[in-house]
Amino acid sequence: MNTSTSIRIDQTLYEQARSEALVEHRTIAGQIEYWARVGRAALDNPDLPVSFIAESLASMAEPRSEATDFVPRSAADELRG
């Protein structure tokens, strides 16, 4: 069961999260949690681009039934012949 904790954040950050949450179809809390996950992963993996981290986290959240198999470029080029 998820529990919640109230925290104080800067009003500007709140407004940015609210704006982005609308675009991304998330709650404001969900948007801030997403930013925190991306930021933590970026700090843990400083050699990876943030966009790669964000895309990786998004793909990990997809249901397995909707996932597509990874095909390396070299194999895809061979298939195209």
PDB file of C-alpha atoms in Angstrom:
ATOM      1  CA  MET A   1       0.000   0.000   0.000  1.00  0.00           C
ATOM      2  CA  ASN A   2       1.328   3.435  -0.942  1.00  0.00           C
ATOM      3  CA  THR A   3       1.444   6.034   1.752  1.00  0.00           C
ATOM      4  CA  SER A   4       1.946   9.716   1.225  1.00  0.00           C
ATOM      5  CA  THR A   5       3.929  12.343   3.028  1.00  0.00           C
ATOM      6  CA  SER A   6       3.447  16.067   2.734  1.00  0.00           C
ATOM      7  CA  ILE A   7       6.491  18.145   1.879  1.00  0.00           C
ATOM      8  CA  ARG A   8       7.074  21.807   1.173  1.00  0.00           C
ATOM      9  CA  ILE A   9       8.465  22.718  -2.234  1.00  0.00           C
ATOM     10  CA  ASP A  10       9.148  25.974  -3.989  1.00  0.00           C
ATOM     11  CA  GLN A  11       6.040  27.435  -5.646  1.00  0.00           C
ATOM     12  CA  THR A  12       7.860  27.753  -8.980  1.00  0.00           C
ATOM     13  CA  LEU A  13       8.740  24.040  -8.947  1.00  0.00           C
ATOM     14  CA  TYR A  14       5.124  23.241  -8.071  1.00  0.00           C
ATOM     15  CA  GLU A  15       3.848  25.292 -11.019  1.00  0.00           C
ATOM     16  CA  GLN A  16       6.362  23.642 -13.369  1.00  0.00           C
ATOM     17  CA  ALA A  17       5.278  20.211 -12.146  1.00  0.00           C
ATOM     18  CA  ARG A  18       1.609  21.116 -12.561  1.00  0.00           C
ATOM     19  CA  SER A  19       2.185  22.296 -16.125  1.00  0.00           C
ATOM     20  CA  GLU A  20       4.231  19.240 -17.080  1.00  0.00           C
ATOM     21  CA  ALA A  21       1.805  16.885 -15.326  1.00  0.00           C
ATOM     22  CA  LEU A  22      -1.027  18.118 -17.534  1.00  0.00           C
ATOM     23  CA  VAL A  23       0.988  17.414 -20.676  1.00  0.00           C
ATOM     24  CA  GLU A  24       2.169  13.992 -19.471  1.00  0.00           C
ATOM     25  CA  HIS A  25      -1.231  12.963 -18.021  1.00  0.00           C
ATOM     26  CA  ARG A  26       0.176  12.539 -14.520  1.00  0.00           C
ATOM     27  CA  THR A  27      -0.774  13.911 -11.155  1.00  0.00           C
ATOM     28  CA  ILE A  28       1.430  16.669  -9.782  1.00  0.00           C
ATOM     29  CA  ALA A  29       2.787  14.238  -7.200  1.00  0.00           C
ATOM     30  CA  GLY A  30       3.342  11.682  -9.961  1.00  0.00           C
ATOM     31  CA  GLN A  31       5.282  14.231 -12.004  1.00  0.00           C
ATOM     32  CA  ILE A  32       7.543  15.112  -9.099  1.00  0.00           C
ATOM     33  CA  GLU A  33       8.055  11.405  -8.345  1.00  0.00           C
ATOM     34  CA  TYR A  34       8.971  10.856 -12.016  1.00  0.00           C
ATOM     35  CA  TRP A  35      11.498  13.700 -11.924  1.00  0.00           C
ATOM     36  CA  ALA A  36      12.958  12.248  -8.720  1.00  0.00           C
ATOM     37  CA  ARG A  37      13.342   8.768 -10.293  1.00  0.00           C
ATOM     38  CA  VAL A  38      14.991  10.217 -13.413  1.00  0.00           C
ATOM     39  CA  GLY A  39      17.255  12.433 -11.334  1.00  0.00           C
ATOM     40  CA  ARG A  40      18.293   9.618  -9.017  1.00  0.00           C
ATOM     41  CA  ALA A  41      19.030   7.321 -11.974  1.00  0.00           C
ATOM     42  CA  ALA A  42      21.001  10.119 -13.683  1.00  0.00           C
ATOM     43  CA  LEU A  43      23.115  10.630 -10.562  1.00  0.00           C
ATOM     44  CA  ASP A  44      23.690   6.880 -10.302  1.00  0.00           C
ATOM     45  CA  ASN A  45      24.652   6.685 -14.009  1.00  0.00           C
ATOM     46  CA  PRO A  46      26.484   9.919 -14.874  1.00  0.00           C
ATOM     47  CA  ASP A  47      27.801   8.532 -18.184  1.00  0.00           C
ATOM     48  CA  LEU A  48      24.307   7.994 -19.616  1.00  0.00           C
ATOM     49  CA  PRO A  49      22.313  10.754 -21.317  1.00  0.00           C
ATOM     50  CA  VAL A  50      19.259  11.832 -19.324  1.00  0.00           C
ATOM     51  CA  SER A  51      17.022  11.202 -22.349  1.00  0.00           C
ATOM     52  CA  PHE A  52      18.225   7.571 -22.452  1.00  0.00           C
ATOM     53  CA  ILE A  53      17.502   7.201 -18.738  1.00  0.00           C
ATOM     54  CA  ALA A  54      14.006   8.662 -19.109  1.00  0.00           C
ATOM     55  CA  GLU A  55      13.222   6.405 -22.083  1.00  0.00           C
ATOM     56  CA  SER A  56      14.567   3.368 -20.233  1.00  0.00           C
ATOM     57  CA  LEU A  57      12.403   4.088 -17.193  1.00  0.00           C
ATOM     58  CA  ALA A  58       9.373   4.535 -19.448  1.00  0.00           C
ATOM     59  CA  SER A  59      10.012   1.239 -21.202  1.00  0.00           C
ATOM     60  CA  MET A  60      10.413  -0.542 -17.869  1.00  0.00           C
ATOM     61  CA  ALA A  61       6.951   0.713 -16.873  1.00  0.00           C
ATOM     62  CA  GLU A  62       5.290  -0.731 -20.002  1.00  0.00           C
ATOM     63  CA  PRO A  63       3.433  -4.016 -19.663  1.00  0.00           C
ATOM     64  CA  ARG A  64       5.538  -6.923 -20.933  1.00  0.00           C
ATOM     65  CA  SER A  65       2.745  -7.891 -23.327  1.00  0.00           C
ATOM     66  CA  GLU A  66       3.204  -4.584 -25.183  1.00  0.00           C
ATOM     67  CA  ALA A  67       7.007  -4.774 -25.353  1.00  0.00           C
ATOM     68  CA  THR A  68       8.772  -5.288 -28.662  1.00  0.00           C
ATOM     69  CA  ASP A  69      11.868  -7.402 -29.038  1.00  0.00           C
ATOM     70  CA  PHE A  70      15.180  -5.604 -29.294  1.00  0.00           C
ATOM     71  CA  VAL A  71      16.805  -5.996 -32.695  1.00  0.00           C
ATOM     72  CA  PRO A  72      20.383  -4.684 -33.008  1.00  0.00           C
ATOM     73  CA  ARG A  73      20.980  -2.367 -35.955  1.00  0.00           C
ATOM     74  CA  SER A  74      23.368  -4.817 -37.584  1.00  0.00           C
ATOM     75  CA  ALA A  75      20.709  -7.540 -37.496  1.00  0.00           C
ATOM     76  CA  ALA A  76      18.040  -5.164 -38.771  1.00  0.00           C
ATOM     77  CA  ASP A  77      20.315  -4.167 -41.662  1.00  0.00           C
ATOM     78  CA  GLU A  78      20.837  -7.852 -42.528  1.00  0.00           C
ATOM     79  CA  LEU A  79      17.078  -8.452 -42.506  1.00  0.00           C
ATOM     80  CA  ARG A  80      16.550  -5.602 -44.952  1.00  0.00           C
ATOM     81  CA  GLY A  81      19.210  -7.210 -47.133  1.00  0.00           C
TER      82      GLY A  81
END
